[in-house]
PDB file of C-alpha atoms and ligand atoms in Angstrom:
ATOM      1  CA  MET A1233      11.840 105.638  15.666  1.00  0.00           C
ATOM      2  CA  GLU A1234      13.418 102.426  16.933  1.00  0.00           C
ATOM      3  CA  ILE A1235      13.964 100.937  13.487  1.00  0.00           C
ATOM      4  CA  GLU A1236      15.703 104.124  12.289  1.00  0.00           C
ATOM      5  CA  LYS A1237      18.100 103.954  15.225  1.00  0.00           C
ATOM      6  CA  VAL A1238      18.898 100.316  14.551  1.00  0.00           C
ATOM      7  CA  LEU A1239      19.527 101.042  10.865  1.00  0.00           C
ATOM      8  CA  ASP A1240      21.740 104.022  11.715  1.00  0.00           C
ATOM      9  CA  ALA A1241      23.802 101.871  14.056  1.00  0.00           C
ATOM     10  CA  LYS A1242      24.107  99.122  11.427  1.00  0.00           C
ATOM     11  CA  MET A1243      25.122 101.623   8.739  1.00  0.00           C
ATOM     12  CA  ASP A1244      27.710 103.170  11.075  1.00  0.00           C
ATOM     13  CA  HIS A1245      29.092  99.723  11.796  1.00  0.00           C
ATOM     14  CA  VAL A1246      29.328  98.612   8.152  1.00  0.00           C
ATOM     15  CA  LYS A1247      30.981 101.907   7.194  1.00  0.00           C
ATOM     16  CA  SER A1248      33.328 102.186  10.164  1.00  0.00           C
ATOM     17  CA  ASP A1249      37.077 102.388   9.471  1.00  0.00           C
ATOM     18  CA  LYS A1250      37.686  99.441  11.764  1.00  0.00           C
ATOM     19  CA  VAL A1251      35.262  97.116   9.989  1.00  0.00           C
ATOM     20  CA  ILE A1252      36.500  98.156   6.541  1.00  0.00           C
ATOM     21  CA  ALA A1253      40.134  97.565   7.562  1.00  0.00           C
ATOM     22  CA  ALA A1254      39.284  94.201   9.139  1.00  0.00           C
ATOM     23  CA  VAL A1255      37.383  92.989   6.082  1.00  0.00           C
ATOM     24  CA  LYS A1256      40.318  93.915   3.821  1.00  0.00           C
ATOM     25  CA  ILE A1257      42.787  92.194   6.127  1.00  0.00           C
ATOM     26  CA  GLY A1258      40.403  89.220   6.360  1.00  0.00           C
ATOM     27  CA  SER A1259      40.364  89.019   2.564  1.00  0.00           C
ATOM     28  CA  ASP A1260      44.177  88.981   2.457  1.00  0.00           C
ATOM     29  CA  LEU A1261      44.451  86.363   5.136  1.00  0.00           C
ATOM     30  CA  ARG A1262      42.021  84.051   3.371  1.00  0.00           C
ATOM     31  CA  TYR A1263      44.116  84.485   0.230  1.00  0.00           C
ATOM     32  CA  TYR A1264      47.318  83.629   2.088  1.00  0.00           C
ATOM     33  CA  LEU A1265      45.839  80.663   3.984  1.00  0.00           C
ATOM     34  CA  GLY A1266      44.311  79.162   0.829  1.00  0.00           C
ATOM     35  CA  LYS A1267      47.620  79.517  -1.015  1.00  0.00           C
ATOM     36  CA  PHE A1268      49.582  78.113   1.920  1.00  0.00           C
ATOM     37  CA  MET A1269      47.356  75.036   2.221  1.00  0.00           C
ATOM     38  CA  ARG A1270      47.510  74.360  -1.517  1.00  0.00           C
ATOM     39  CA  GLU A1271      51.293  74.633  -1.481  1.00  0.00           C
ATOM     40  CA  GLN A1272      51.316  72.040   1.311  1.00  0.00           C
ATOM     41  CA  GLY A1273      49.418  69.686  -1.018  1.00  0.00           C
ATOM     42  CA  TYR A1274      45.962  70.082   0.514  1.00  0.00           C
ATOM     43  CA  VAL A1275      42.768  70.025  -1.580  1.00  0.00           C
ATOM     44  CA  GLU A1276      40.057  72.592  -0.871  1.00  0.00           C
ATOM     45  CA  VAL A1277      36.792  70.707  -0.348  1.00  0.00           C
ATOM     46  CA  PRO A1278      33.336  72.309  -0.315  1.00  0.00           C
ATOM     47  CA  PRO A1279      31.776  73.076   3.069  1.00  0.00           C
ATOM     48  CA  VAL A1280      28.805  71.193   4.497  1.00  0.00           C
ATOM     49  CA  ILE A1281      26.101  73.478   5.899  1.00  0.00           C
ATOM     50  CA  ILE A1282      23.341  71.102   7.050  1.00  0.00           C
ATOM     51  CA  SER A1283      23.593  67.478   8.093  1.00  0.00           C
ATOM     52  CA  PRO A1284      22.158  64.894  10.496  1.00  0.00           C
ATOM     53  CA  LEU A1285      25.760  64.652  11.771  1.00  0.00           C
ATOM     54  CA  THR A1286      27.703  67.445  13.434  1.00  0.00           C
ATOM     55  CA  ASP A1287      30.153  68.233  16.223  1.00  0.00           C
ATOM     56  CA  PRO A1288      28.664  67.690  19.722  1.00  0.00           C
ATOM     57  CA  LEU A1289      31.114  70.337  21.073  1.00  0.00           C
ATOM     58  CA  ASN A1290      32.219  70.337  24.662  1.00  0.00           C
ATOM     59  CA  HIS A1291      30.120  73.244  25.876  1.00  0.00           C
ATOM     60  CA  PRO A1292      26.369  73.860  25.744  1.00  0.00           C
ATOM     61  CA  VAL A1293      24.969  75.640  22.681  1.00  0.00           C
ATOM     62  CA  PHE A1294      21.423  75.873  21.395  1.00  0.00           C
ATOM     63  CA  ASP A1295      20.986  73.293  18.635  1.00  0.00           C
ATOM     64  CA  PRO A1296      19.742  74.886  15.411  1.00  0.00           C
ATOM     65  CA  VAL A1297      17.714  72.022  14.009  1.00  0.00           C
ATOM     66  CA  ILE A1298      15.769  72.113  10.760  1.00  0.00           C
ATOM     67  CA  ASN A1299      13.208  69.748   9.338  1.00  0.00           C
ATOM     68  CA  TYR A1300      14.745  68.376   6.150  1.00  0.00           C
ATOM     69  CA  TYR A1301      12.156  66.295   4.278  1.00  0.00           C
ATOM     70  CA  GLY A1302      10.937  64.900   7.582  1.00  0.00           C
ATOM     71  CA  GLU A1303      14.437  64.241   8.966  1.00  0.00           C
ATOM     72  CA  LYS A1304      16.138  66.183  11.753  1.00  0.00           C
ATOM     73  CA  TYR A1305      19.190  68.021  10.398  1.00  0.00           C
ATOM     74  CA  SER A1306      21.390  70.471  12.256  1.00  0.00           C
ATOM     75  CA  LEU A1307      23.306  73.470  10.982  1.00  0.00           C
ATOM     76  CA  THR A1308      27.016  72.646  11.090  1.00  0.00           C
ATOM     77  CA  LYS A1309      28.768  73.313  14.393  1.00  0.00           C
ATOM     78  CA  SER A1310      31.997  72.002  12.930  1.00  0.00           C
ATOM     79  CA  MET A1311      32.800  69.680  10.044  1.00  0.00           C
ATOM     80  CA  ILE A1312      34.902  67.364  12.178  1.00  0.00           C
ATOM     81  CA  PHE A1313      33.190  64.126  11.068  1.00  0.00           C
ATOM     82  CA  HIS A1314      32.921  65.141   7.424  1.00  0.00           C
ATOM     83  CA  LYS A1315      36.630  65.950   7.535  1.00  0.00           C
ATOM     84  CA  GLN A1316      37.459  62.532   8.939  1.00  0.00           C
ATOM     85  CA  ILE A1317      35.381  60.866   6.243  1.00  0.00           C
ATOM     86  CA  MET A1318      36.707  63.025   3.381  1.00  0.00           C
ATOM     87  CA  VAL A1319      40.385  62.480   4.218  1.00  0.00           C
ATOM     88  CA  GLN A1320      39.799  58.822   3.460  1.00  0.00           C
ATOM     89  CA  SER A1321      39.571  59.737  -0.224  1.00  0.00           C
ATOM     90  CA  PHE A1322      41.565  62.968  -0.546  1.00  0.00           C
ATOM     91  CA  GLY A1323      44.366  62.508   1.982  1.00  0.00           C
ATOM     92  CA  SER A1324      44.871  66.168   2.848  1.00  0.00           C
ATOM     93  CA  ILE A1325      41.964  68.597   2.905  1.00  0.00           C
ATOM     94  CA  PHE A1326      40.981  72.081   3.967  1.00  0.00           C
ATOM     95  CA  THR A1327      37.849  74.160   3.747  1.00  0.00           C
ATOM     96  CA  PHE A1328      36.588  77.543   4.883  1.00  0.00           C
ATOM     97  CA  SER A1329      33.623  76.210   6.800  1.00  0.00           C
ATOM     98  CA  PRO A1330      30.682  78.337   7.987  1.00  0.00           C
ATOM     99  CA  ASN A1331      29.814  77.214  11.512  1.00  0.00           C
ATOM    100  CA  ILE A1332      26.755  77.990  13.592  1.00  0.00           C
ATOM    101  CA  ARG A1333      27.139  77.787  17.363  1.00  0.00           C
ATOM    102  CA  ILE A1334      24.287  79.578  19.068  1.00  0.00           C
ATOM    103  CA  GLU A1335      26.143  80.459  22.247  1.00  0.00           C
ATOM    104  CA  GLU A1336      24.537  81.470  25.532  1.00  0.00           C
ATOM    105  CA  ALA A1337      23.841  85.220  25.531  1.00  0.00           C
ATOM    106  CA  GLU A1338      26.319  85.842  28.392  1.00  0.00           C
ATOM    107  CA  ARG A1339      29.123  84.911  26.016  1.00  0.00           C
ATOM    108  CA  SER A1340      28.701  88.238  24.233  1.00  0.00           C
ATOM    109  CA  SER A1341      30.804  89.739  27.036  1.00  0.00           C
ATOM    110  CA  THR A1342      33.929  87.755  26.070  1.00  0.00           C
ATOM    111  CA  GLY A1343      34.522  89.791  22.911  1.00  0.00           C
ATOM    112  CA  ARG A1344      35.528  86.592  21.103  1.00  0.00           C
ATOM    113  CA  HIS A1345      32.283  84.714  20.472  1.00  0.00           C
ATOM    114  CA  LEU A1346      30.089  84.982  17.399  1.00  0.00           C
ATOM    115  CA  SER A1347      27.191  82.592  16.818  1.00  0.00           C
ATOM    116  CA  GLU A1348      28.017  82.516  13.108  1.00  0.00           C
ATOM    117  CA  PHE A1349      31.650  82.312  12.081  1.00  0.00           C
ATOM    118  CA  THR A1350      34.004  80.718   9.593  1.00  0.00           C
ATOM    119  CA  GLN A1351      36.728  78.322  10.457  1.00  0.00           C
ATOM    120  CA  LEU A1352      39.594  77.137   8.359  1.00  0.00           C
ATOM    121  CA  ASP A1353      39.163  73.417   8.881  1.00  0.00           C
ATOM    122  CA  VAL A1354      42.137  71.180   8.092  1.00  0.00           C
ATOM    123  CA  GLU A1355      42.633  67.410   8.224  1.00  0.00           C
ATOM    124  CA  LYS A1356      45.401  65.084   7.040  1.00  0.00           C
ATOM    125  CA  ARG A1357      45.300  61.314   6.756  1.00  0.00           C
ATOM    126  CA  GLY A1358      48.085  59.536   8.626  1.00  0.00           C
ATOM    127  CA  ALA A1359      49.390  62.739  10.223  1.00  0.00           C
ATOM    128  CA  THR A1360      50.689  63.007  13.764  1.00  0.00           C
ATOM    129  CA  ARG A1361      49.941  65.857  16.144  1.00  0.00           C
ATOM    130  CA  ASP A1362      53.580  67.030  15.926  1.00  0.00           C
ATOM    131  CA  GLU A1363      53.426  67.242  12.155  1.00  0.00           C
ATOM    132  CA  ILE A1364      50.241  69.332  12.296  1.00  0.00           C
ATOM    133  CA  MET A1365      51.645  71.606  14.995  1.00  0.00           C
ATOM    134  CA  SER A1366      54.780  72.330  12.938  1.00  0.00           C
ATOM    135  CA  MET A1367      52.629  73.134   9.922  1.00  0.00           C
ATOM    136  CA  VAL A1368      50.478  75.515  11.986  1.00  0.00           C
ATOM    137  CA  GLU A1369      53.607  77.308  13.229  1.00  0.00           C
ATOM    138  CA  GLU A1370      54.770  77.678   9.638  1.00  0.00           C
ATOM    139  CA  MET A1371      51.311  78.926   8.628  1.00  0.00           C
ATOM    140  CA  ILE A1372      50.951  81.493  11.436  1.00  0.00           C
ATOM    141  CA  THR A1373      54.451  82.948  11.097  1.00  0.00           C
ATOM    142  CA  GLY A1374      54.152  83.055   7.294  1.00  0.00           C
ATOM    143  CA  LEU A1375      50.747  84.714   7.530  1.00  0.00           C
ATOM    144  CA  PHE A1376      51.856  87.353  10.018  1.00  0.00           C
ATOM    145  CA  ARG A1377      54.895  88.167   7.871  1.00  0.00           C
ATOM    146  CA  TYR A1378      52.652  88.484   4.793  1.00  0.00           C
ATOM    147  CA  ILE A1379      50.040  90.671   6.477  1.00  0.00           C
ATOM    148  CA  ARG A1380      52.657  92.919   8.095  1.00  0.00           C
ATOM    149  CA  GLU A1381      53.954  93.702   4.638  1.00  0.00           C
ATOM    150  CA  LYS A1382      50.766  93.655   2.568  1.00  0.00           C
ATOM    151  CA  ASP A1383      48.622  95.582   5.055  1.00  0.00           C
ATOM    152  CA  SER A1384      51.242  97.729   6.775  1.00  0.00           C
ATOM    153  CA  GLU A1385      49.233 100.910   6.190  1.00  0.00           C
ATOM    154  CA  LEU A1386      46.007  99.442   7.562  1.00  0.00           C
ATOM    155  CA  LEU A1387      47.815  98.022  10.575  1.00  0.00           C
ATOM    156  CA  SER A1388      49.432 101.322  11.406  1.00  0.00           C
ATOM    157  CA  LYS A1389      46.075 103.118  11.046  1.00  0.00           C
ATOM    158  CA  LEU A1390      44.712 100.611  13.565  1.00  0.00           C
ATOM    159  CA  GLY A1391      47.727 101.240  15.798  1.00  0.00           C
ATOM    160  CA  ARG A1392      48.629  97.547  15.662  1.00  0.00           C
ATOM    161  CA  ASN A1393      52.232  96.411  15.801  1.00  0.00           C
ATOM    162  CA  LEU A1394      51.873  92.780  14.738  1.00  0.00           C
ATOM    163  CA  GLN A1395      54.903  90.714  15.773  1.00  0.00           C
ATOM    164  CA  VAL A1396      56.002  87.550  13.991  1.00  0.00           C
ATOM    165  CA  PRO A1397      56.370  84.924  16.751  1.00  0.00           C
ATOM    166  CA  SER A1398      59.458  82.737  16.982  1.00  0.00           C
ATOM    167  CA  LYS A1399      59.294  79.003  16.278  1.00  0.00           C
ATOM    168  CA  PRO A1400      58.741  76.516  17.791  1.00  0.00           C
ATOM    169  CA  PHE A1401      55.890  77.915  19.871  1.00  0.00           C
ATOM    170  CA  GLU A1402      55.980  77.110  23.561  1.00  0.00           C
ATOM    171  CA  ARG A1403      54.149  73.907  24.589  1.00  0.00           C
ATOM    172  CA  ILE A1404      52.500  73.634  27.982  1.00  0.00           C
ATOM    173  CA  LYS A1405      50.740  70.530  29.236  1.00  0.00           C
ATOM    174  CA  PHE A1406      47.143  71.109  30.321  1.00  0.00           C
ATOM    175  CA  LEU A1407      47.600  69.590  33.785  1.00  0.00           C
ATOM    176  CA  ASP A1408      50.836  71.508  34.441  1.00  0.00           C
ATOM    177  CA  ALA A1409      49.159  74.780  33.457  1.00  0.00           C
ATOM    178  CA  GLU A1410      46.175  74.009  35.659  1.00  0.00           C
ATOM    179  CA  LYS A1411      48.371  73.115  38.620  1.00  0.00           C
ATOM    180  CA  GLN A1412      50.305  76.360  38.360  1.00  0.00           C
ATOM    181  CA  TYR A1413      47.576  78.819  37.383  1.00  0.00           C
ATOM    182  CA  GLY A1414      44.302  77.206  38.441  1.00  0.00           C
ATOM    183  CA  LYS A1415      41.152  76.367  36.473  1.00  0.00           C
ATOM    184  CA  ASP A1416      41.230  79.630  34.550  1.00  0.00           C
ATOM    185  CA  PHE A1417      44.802  79.100  33.365  1.00  0.00           C
ATOM    186  CA  GLU A1418      44.007  79.758  29.724  1.00  0.00           C
ATOM    187  CA  THR A1419      42.888  83.329  30.448  1.00  0.00           C
ATOM    188  CA  VAL A1420      45.740  83.933  32.873  1.00  0.00           C
ATOM    189  CA  LEU A1421      48.399  82.593  30.511  1.00  0.00           C
ATOM    190  CA  SER A1422      46.919  84.321  27.481  1.00  0.00           C
ATOM    191  CA  LYS A1423      47.238  87.678  29.298  1.00  0.00           C
ATOM    192  CA  LYS A1424      50.743  86.901  30.527  1.00  0.00           C
ATOM    193  CA  LYS A1425      52.280  85.674  27.259  1.00  0.00           C
ATOM    194  CA  THR A1426      53.587  87.813  24.402  1.00  0.00           C
ATOM    195  CA  GLU A1427      53.636  85.050  21.752  1.00  0.00           C
ATOM    196  CA  PRO A1428      51.120  82.319  20.790  1.00  0.00           C
ATOM    197  CA  PHE A1429      51.526  79.080  22.766  1.00  0.00           C
ATOM    198  CA  TRP A1430      50.219  75.531  22.754  1.00  0.00           C
ATOM    199  CA  ILE A1431      48.227  73.741  25.419  1.00  0.00           C
ATOM    200  CA  VAL A1432      48.757  70.010  24.853  1.00  0.00           C
ATOM    201  CA  ASP A1433      47.725  66.692  26.408  1.00  0.00           C
ATOM    202  CA  ILE A1434      44.211  67.679  27.378  1.00  0.00           C
ATOM    203  CA  PRO A1435      42.306  65.400  29.815  1.00  0.00           C
ATOM    204  CA  LEU A1436      39.654  63.240  28.201  1.00  0.00           C
ATOM    205  CA  GLN A1437      36.601  64.823  29.793  1.00  0.00           C
ATOM    206  CA  GLN A1438      37.699  68.322  28.758  1.00  0.00           C
ATOM    207  CA  ARG A1439      37.270  67.677  25.033  1.00  0.00           C
ATOM    208  CA  GLU A1440      34.937  65.935  22.580  1.00  0.00           C
ATOM    209  CA  PHE A1441      35.024  62.139  22.120  1.00  0.00           C
ATOM    210  CA  TYR A1442      36.669  62.300  18.717  1.00  0.00           C
ATOM    211  CA  ASP A1443      40.184  63.390  19.785  1.00  0.00           C
ATOM    212  CA  ARG A1444      42.425  60.370  20.273  1.00  0.00           C
ATOM    213  CA  GLU A1445      43.322  59.031  23.695  1.00  0.00           C
ATOM    214  CA  SER A1446      47.050  58.487  24.209  1.00  0.00           C
ATOM    215  CA  ASP A1447      48.307  54.870  24.075  1.00  0.00           C
ATOM    216  CA  THR A1448      50.726  55.518  26.911  1.00  0.00           C
ATOM    217  CA  ASP A1449      48.882  58.096  29.028  1.00  0.00           C
ATOM    218  CA  PRO A1450      45.336  56.881  29.753  1.00  0.00           C
ATOM    219  CA  GLU A1451      42.670  59.625  29.985  1.00  0.00           C
ATOM    220  CA  ILE A1452      44.999  62.075  28.192  1.00  0.00           C
ATOM    221  CA  LEU A1453      44.285  63.099  24.613  1.00  0.00           C
ATOM    222  CA  VAL A1454      46.819  63.505  21.812  1.00  0.00           C
ATOM    223  CA  ASP A1455      45.399  66.920  21.033  1.00  0.00           C
ATOM    224  CA  MET A1456      46.243  70.591  21.280  1.00  0.00           C
ATOM    225  CA  ASP A1457      44.866  74.100  21.529  1.00  0.00           C
ATOM    226  CA  LEU A1458      46.717  77.128  20.255  1.00  0.00           C
ATOM    227  CA  VAL A1459      46.190  80.215  22.410  1.00  0.00           C
ATOM    228  CA  TYR A1460      46.835  83.813  21.359  1.00  0.00           C
ATOM    229  CA  PRO A1461      48.880  86.060  23.650  1.00  0.00           C
ATOM    230  CA  GLU A1462      47.914  89.524  24.961  1.00  0.00           C
ATOM    231  CA  GLY A1463      44.662  88.164  26.407  1.00  0.00           C
ATOM    232  CA  PHE A1464      43.102  87.208  23.043  1.00  0.00           C
ATOM    233  CA  GLY A1465      42.397  83.624  24.143  1.00  0.00           C
ATOM    234  CA  GLU A1466      41.845  80.438  22.139  1.00  0.00           C
ATOM    235  CA  ALA A1467      42.842  80.312  18.477  1.00  0.00           C
ATOM    236  CA  ILE A1468      42.810  76.644  17.481  1.00  0.00           C
ATOM    237  CA  SER A1469      41.662  73.295  18.691  1.00  0.00           C
ATOM    238  CA  GLY A1470      42.732  70.080  17.057  1.00  0.00           C
ATOM    239  CA  GLY A1471      44.465  66.775  17.489  1.00  0.00           C
ATOM    240  CA  GLU A1472      44.847  63.210  16.359  1.00  0.00           C
ATOM    241  CA  ARG A1473      41.484  61.442  15.996  1.00  0.00           C
ATOM    242  CA  GLU A1474      39.970  58.250  17.245  1.00  0.00           C
ATOM    243  CA  PHE A1475      39.456  55.977  14.232  1.00  0.00           C
ATOM    244  CA  LYS A1476      38.877  52.456  15.578  1.00  0.00           C
ATOM    245  CA  LEU A1477      35.239  51.474  15.957  1.00  0.00           C
ATOM    246  CA  ASP A1478      35.556  50.014  19.471  1.00  0.00           C
ATOM    247  CA  LYS A1479      37.477  52.988  20.735  1.00  0.00           C
ATOM    248  CA  ILE A1480      34.985  55.438  19.222  1.00  0.00           C
ATOM    249  CA  LYS A1481      32.112  53.589  20.920  1.00  0.00           C
ATOM    250  CA  GLU A1482      33.956  53.568  24.239  1.00  0.00           C
ATOM    251  CA  ARG A1483      34.688  57.278  24.004  1.00  0.00           C
ATOM    252  CA  ILE A1484      31.083  58.167  23.104  1.00  0.00           C
ATOM    253  CA  SER A1485      29.846  56.291  26.127  1.00  0.00           C
ATOM    254  CA  LYS A1486      32.477  57.818  28.455  1.00  0.00           C
ATOM    255  CA  LYS A1487      31.108  61.240  27.498  1.00  0.00           C
ATOM    256  CA  GLY A1488      27.595  60.092  28.410  1.00  0.00           C
ATOM    257  CA  GLN A1489      26.534  60.369  24.763  1.00  0.00           C
ATOM    258  CA  THR A1490      24.814  57.756  22.631  1.00  0.00           C
ATOM    259  CA  GLU A1491      25.843  55.908  19.487  1.00  0.00           C
ATOM    260  CA  GLU A1492      22.446  56.835  18.079  1.00  0.00           C
ATOM    261  CA  GLN A1493      23.441  60.538  18.134  1.00  0.00           C
ATOM    262  CA  PHE A1494      26.454  59.761  15.951  1.00  0.00           C
ATOM    263  CA  LYS A1495      25.141  56.723  14.105  1.00  0.00           C
ATOM    264  CA  TRP A1496      26.309  57.869  10.681  1.00  0.00           C
ATOM    265  CA  PHE A1497      29.831  58.393  11.913  1.00  0.00           C
ATOM    266  CA  VAL A1498      29.785  55.085  13.789  1.00  0.00           C
ATOM    267  CA  GLU A1499      28.667  53.340  10.586  1.00  0.00           C
ATOM    268  CA  PHE A1500      31.538  54.901   8.643  1.00  0.00           C
ATOM    269  CA  ALA A1501      33.944  53.755  11.366  1.00  0.00           C
ATOM    270  CA  ARG A1502      32.503  50.232  11.110  1.00  0.00           C
ATOM    271  CA  ARG A1503      33.541  50.210   7.453  1.00  0.00           C
ATOM    272  CA  GLY A1504      37.021  51.329   8.465  1.00  0.00           C
ATOM    273  CA  LEU A1505      38.631  54.720   8.967  1.00  0.00           C
ATOM    274  CA  GLU A1506      42.305  55.464   8.641  1.00  0.00           C
ATOM    275  CA  PRO A1507      43.979  57.610  11.287  1.00  0.00           C
ATOM    276  CA  SER A1508      44.124  61.348  10.754  1.00  0.00           C
ATOM    277  CA  ALA A1509      44.894  64.581  12.551  1.00  0.00           C
ATOM    278  CA  GLY A1510      43.854  68.158  11.992  1.00  0.00           C
ATOM    279  CA  PHE A1511      42.579  71.386  13.456  1.00  0.00           C
ATOM    280  CA  GLY A1512      40.163  74.266  13.087  1.00  0.00           C
ATOM    281  CA  ILE A1513      41.087  77.950  13.332  1.00  0.00           C
ATOM    282  CA  GLY A1514      38.417  80.617  13.631  1.00  0.00           C
ATOM    283  CA  ILE A1515      38.899  83.251  10.929  1.00  0.00           C
ATOM    284  CA  GLU A1516      37.199  86.086  12.824  1.00  0.00           C
ATOM    285  CA  ARG A1517      39.284  85.412  15.938  1.00  0.00           C
ATOM    286  CA  LEU A1518      42.414  85.367  13.806  1.00  0.00           C
ATOM    287  CA  THR A1519      41.383  88.646  12.160  1.00  0.00           C
ATOM    288  CA  ARG A1520      40.614  90.126  15.572  1.00  0.00           C
ATOM    289  CA  PHE A1521      44.062  89.189  16.851  1.00  0.00           C
ATOM    290  CA  ILE A1522      45.839  90.569  13.777  1.00  0.00           C
ATOM    291  CA  CYS A1523      43.878  93.828  14.027  1.00  0.00           C
ATOM    292  CA  GLY A1524      44.284  93.967  17.809  1.00  0.00           C
ATOM    293  CA  PHE A1525      40.569  94.573  18.368  1.00  0.00           C
ATOM    294  CA  LYS A1526      38.944  94.397  21.762  1.00  0.00           C
ATOM    295  CA  ARG A1527      35.761  92.962  20.282  1.00  0.00           C
ATOM    296  CA  ILE A1528      35.276  90.352  17.578  1.00  0.00           C
ATOM    297  CA  GLU A1529      32.210  92.015  16.048  1.00  0.00           C
ATOM    298  CA  ASP A1530      34.464  94.650  14.499  1.00  0.00           C
ATOM    299  CA  THR A1531      35.834  91.967  12.159  1.00  0.00           C
ATOM    300  CA  HIS A1532      32.458  91.380  10.466  1.00  0.00           C
ATOM    301  CA  PRO A1533      29.945  93.685   8.730  1.00  0.00           C
ATOM    302  CA  PHE A1534      27.054  91.559  10.030  1.00  0.00           C
ATOM    303  CA  PRO A1535      28.296  90.015  13.276  1.00  0.00           C
ATOM    304  CA  LYS A1536      26.054  87.590  15.109  1.00  0.00           C
ATOM    305  CA  VAL A1537      26.787  88.617  18.672  1.00  0.00           C
ATOM    306  CA  PRO A1538      25.186  86.095  21.065  1.00  0.00           C
ATOM    307  CA  GLY A1539      21.866  87.354  22.374  1.00  0.00           C
ATOM    308  CA  GLU A1540      21.788  90.501  20.244  1.00  0.00           C
ATOM    309  CA  PHE A1541      19.685  91.551  17.268  1.00  0.00           C
ATOM    310  CA  SER A1542      21.531  91.057  14.030  1.00  0.00           C
ATOM    311  CA  LEU A1543      20.907  91.501  10.350  1.00  0.00           C
TER     312      LEU A1543
HETATM  313  N1  LIG B 837      37.112  70.351  17.123  1.00  0.00           N
HETATM  314  C1  LIG B 837      37.522  71.544  16.503  1.00  0.00           C
HETATM  315  C2  LIG B 837      36.402  72.555  16.590  1.00  0.00           C
HETATM  316  O1  LIG B 837      36.209  73.097  17.635  1.00  0.00           O
HETATM  317  C3  LIG B 837      38.050  71.397  15.162  1.00  0.00           C
HETATM  318  C4  LIG B 837      39.044  70.296  15.041  1.00  0.00           C
HETATM  319  O2  LIG B 837      39.392  69.643  16.034  1.00  0.00           O
HETATM  320  O3  LIG B 837      39.457  70.060  13.920  1.00  0.00           O
HETATM  321  O4  LIG B 837      35.710  72.815  15.645  1.00  0.00           O
HETATM  322 MG1  LIG B 838      36.534  72.537  19.682  1.00  0.00          MG
END
């Protein structure tokens, strides 16, 4: 019977050595990341799951909208705007934020997309991109060192030799990478490199309106992506944020979006936002990299693979 087969497959997945190892490693990495952020003086804030305000993202996803007492709310795609608003009162914040991005079904083939995932979302008032990048390098190297020791048995069972990268990580400008390796440079470079690296100075149309445009380099954003080596692809996106009302309005319109879509954020900006910078790092992608898995669904007992049935 079909349902029996599905249940068997689900049971096999939940009980598989890979999934069990990944969940244990995932538990340890959450422990380390939470401790690391606290030691850096960050406050853990609660996640936001539904809101009339969420990340527009820079690629098409199906919008999971719910009717909330007659108002249109969306499930959170990222907490970017809530982060920018919360740093006004707390200064330095982090949260393990459940995100829903209902990706196109073809994305299941990448091995690194889940429609439901968690990201460690971080934001700091008054921070520069450089400051955030240094902290990330500290965080990643510290984490890898911790996991190598704490989970050495699991890692060797998985056949994974996790290397601690050297600091500072390499920085490559988006346009230089594109010139040398073409449009698909991220994939090419990710396969070529043996340590994580940064892509910085991303052109304005390639990212969402909220990352800050450079004062000296028009159309270039003061933002960054961190990319895993060995072909594992994107790890982090982040940057300094637009915070001035006029600039936010200009950027929304340059993206062909409307102020109405982001009216709550625009209203907050009208009351005054202080500058901030931050990033988001996908926990399942991080777990996948640490475990050295081909496919991201092995990091989660109930993975939401785009286009596939899921419990
Ligand atoms: N925009 C990032 C995301 O993709 C997060 C961030 O910039 O903080 O969710
Ligand atoms: Mg993003």
